[in-house]
């Protein structure tokens, strides 16, 4: 097919009803890029013979080497069907779990997606993940069951077996969709019920609870994949064929004489053809007949494969003539039968026609965007659509119209920034020369040639006529002159070349975006809205009609920029565009200084930022990076900034230690990021540390049995008491530790005394705190605004309901005498005020709660109130770095059981209150600024707090002197800092009084392996501390699916080792799952006789927890208690020394 011109594409962009924005989603190696190749070949961009071999959209070198896609790339295709022209913006996405963030960026820009499933492997973990992502973004899927040739060639199934296998795969996929649908219906129903309950609370009579009502009434037939709905294509992308059953329905309706509509309903399902009566009957299996699909479709494909593979020339000729195809002699004589097969199939059942027809018929155009999706995109966080300002709500109609009128507001969403080589930009490409330029260059070449000839002739004459010296001199001077000119010209050329090279080496960033409303033009000015932008706040400062051209007041999270270039994305190529109307996917140049990863662009300040992308993978693999030559540090820092912008999932941090850290989603992702850093962004040699493995610290209940499973009896207790006495000797003076772990400690100036106890939280509570991390952060923000007496008009009912529900769940899980009233007494969460640890107050004379936003705020002035922030800050510091190896804590509850303040402090606070309201508030403000400036940053040290807070006494002393009071205030400033340090120490000692444990991050690992390599897979798993959870065999195949958990610490090199040991027959998928306590005690030493007998006096068998703890301590430069040489014995020979 002929290449479509850019002008034609730009024309197609103006008709939104003919546009389809689609992405291809699947598990790794299910054939996405091969399918994309087949679709691209229809536009003449690549040869149909190379489709599947070239992998055109895998433009990176490492993608071609590894054979997997690592980034989303887009291409625009032209498709004609029934005299109607379509523009298909196709986005190919990665299937590897490490790059699932790229899938999120692709899905946001699309209206529909093609789900590709391997006919042999069926539904895999990543298939479920991409279906879930498509569901969350409200985009409609269609299905392609790919690699059907493997059922024929590899598994050697009969057509009947293949039919049952395909039916099974469809059922599995529909089961996943059904689960997503059910959860949504039940959620909506629960919301409706809470509303109706509020209304009908007063209504008398018994309430009958109906469990099934919600699901019965809701229509879900459009959701499921079924060939008779026309949303399933059966294909083999590598062999170039694919079909929907409507193709065969049309074909056979003429032959058999049955209406196409009837055939369409009966070609898939339990129907068979009664040839005598020429009728289609139901119940094929009970009567032992062939289903229609097998008889009319699969049998033909199977017989074609059989004929070509066995080189049966007569049969092949018969098939080719009956189908009316033309096969060239080159293909029919080719040594590889697959080439011949491809030639026949791609003409008989072209995959591109089947897939693109399905896309155009079944997937929505940009005009068909649903109101539900628009509302979901516009509502950030916990806000509901109704709570948005009226100007913002009006924009909904612009979304739904998808209009390209002049008056329509421009709304664009940038889902990611991607880097391209500056040489690949259209204006830097070498363009073909015009006729005039060619003629001009020809003249210049002739001139140079003539000059050279003249110079040579001059030399010959000078040799022949040595007597004519004068002429020779003049000529030489002329030559020298030209020779002098040449070096200058050369210098100029080299400098311009160097400048050009420098420009070529530069990476340009292009925004991967979609226009949702209005027309985007080159050179247009537009607002860039950050993710925290609030339209309600800015509309107070700006008028909704204000333009981007005028001078604007400063609005947080909003800047104004100019769109420098607009590009049509064509896979590896970019084409310049002047304007892009609504409903299209495009590239935008010149945003790299304004957009970090994703952003919303709009000409209207009323536009809200879109909801953030939801990423499936959690970045967990950390490495520290430094340049080999310290002088290259600035390039590395610049390179890391560019990498951070170019990758949607990577995180770039500078730790307190000064290390530059990369956080990535997995090993393959890490490798790609490091390659990019070395070769593209920093262009310097770098040293990479061993992966930094995250751990958490926690405490457990005292164990009931010892290390040899003996019940801990009296003999053990004697040993333990003896041991704890030794431990107590380590605790410094002035700190009391009770037998049940209550730690009492005083501040250095003896003005306050604290008693703190640490208790392990139940597992369910820890999980609940982790899951509701964002909700806790929202609560913290609401409480802060309440404390600062701001109006909280933003709290909507939904958020309050969620907070109430969260509180109820906590109360359900924290029951029993020990946890009585604890939920109401929660003082703070930590670390960073939103972590999985809690601080509880349990002393008289103080009331403060994290549940202030629920309306039970208590405003009272007490001695404690002035200093409570110091206690909270100390707790935040303690939970951020535990005593074992400075890692964050998890699942610990600290209870403050006593807090006594000295009389001097009481006098100080009462004195300052009595001395006049104004001074009291000023003093309070001073104290507040101290606490916030020195305490909100949880990573700073206690000493820093003391230094910061020592600046306040001067001001407070000045106030006291001004009023003629005694200067008690000189102990006020350092006191808050001392309280922070003391709380931190108390929390640490309270932890050490209980049995401490490390928690390791765990991956869930899914491995697909054949039966013969199962043993080797288990060997690798057990060697790396893995634990198998379940193992099941996939129906109709010899493939086992093994589900296991594996510590992140042991996962490096795991995938490579498994592939090596199993000769590539097993490949794992690792996804971060949860945190798990390592059962062994890192400080364990043998104490009883049995333990001495079992482990020996040294107990030098490897303790996994201790090994991990020491490794982390070494990395952080902390003291490690280990001897280099232990129990060395002198060697001696048996023979006598001479």
JSON list of C-alpha atoms in Angstrom, two decimals, residues 51 94 155 259 316 341 344 490 510 560 742 929 968 989 995 1007 1069:
[
{"chain": "A", "resi": 51, "resn": "UNK", "atom": "CA", "xyz": [6.12, -7.82, 9.68]},
{"chain": "A", "resi": 94, "resn": "UNK", "atom": "CA", "xyz": [5.23, -3.11, 27.19]},
{"chain": "A", "resi": 155, "resn": "UNK", "atom": "CA", "xyz": [0.83, -28.76, 20.83]},
{"chain": "A", "resi": 259, "resn": "UNK", "atom": "CA", "xyz": [-28.80, -16.01, 6.58]},
{"chain": "A", "resi": 316, "resn": "UNK", "atom": "CA", "xyz": [-1.88, -26.64, -1.88]},
{"chain": "A", "resi": 341, "resn": "UNK", "atom": "CA", "xyz": [2.11, -20.38, 4.58]},
{"chain": "A", "resi": 344, "resn": "UNK", "atom": "CA", "xyz": [-1.34, -17.87, 1.47]},
{"chain": "A", "resi": 490, "resn": "UNK", "atom": "CA", "xyz": [39.48, 24.45, 8.09]},
{"chain": "A", "resi": 510, "resn": "UNK", "atom": "CA", "xyz": [8.69, 15.59, 23.74]},
{"chain": "A", "resi": 560, "resn": "UNK", "atom": "CA", "xyz": [2.16, 29.73, 31.47]},
{"chain": "A", "resi": 742, "resn": "UNK", "atom": "CA", "xyz": [8.06, 0.60, 80.66]},
{"chain": "A", "resi": 929, "resn": "UNK", "atom": "CA", "xyz": [7.46, 28.33, 64.54]},
{"chain": "A", "resi": 968, "resn": "UNK", "atom": "CA", "xyz": [12.24, 32.33, 83.51]},
{"chain": "A", "resi": 989, "resn": "UNK", "atom": "CA", "xyz": [14.88, 2.11, 74.78]},
{"chain": "A", "resi": 995, "resn": "UNK", "atom": "CA", "xyz": [12.07, -8.83, 71.41]},
{"chain": "A", "resi": 1007, "resn": "UNK", "atom": "CA", "xyz": [6.68, -18.92, 37.32]},
{"chain": "A", "resi": 1069, "resn": "UNK", "atom": "CA", "xyz": [7.40, -12.39, 37.03]}
]
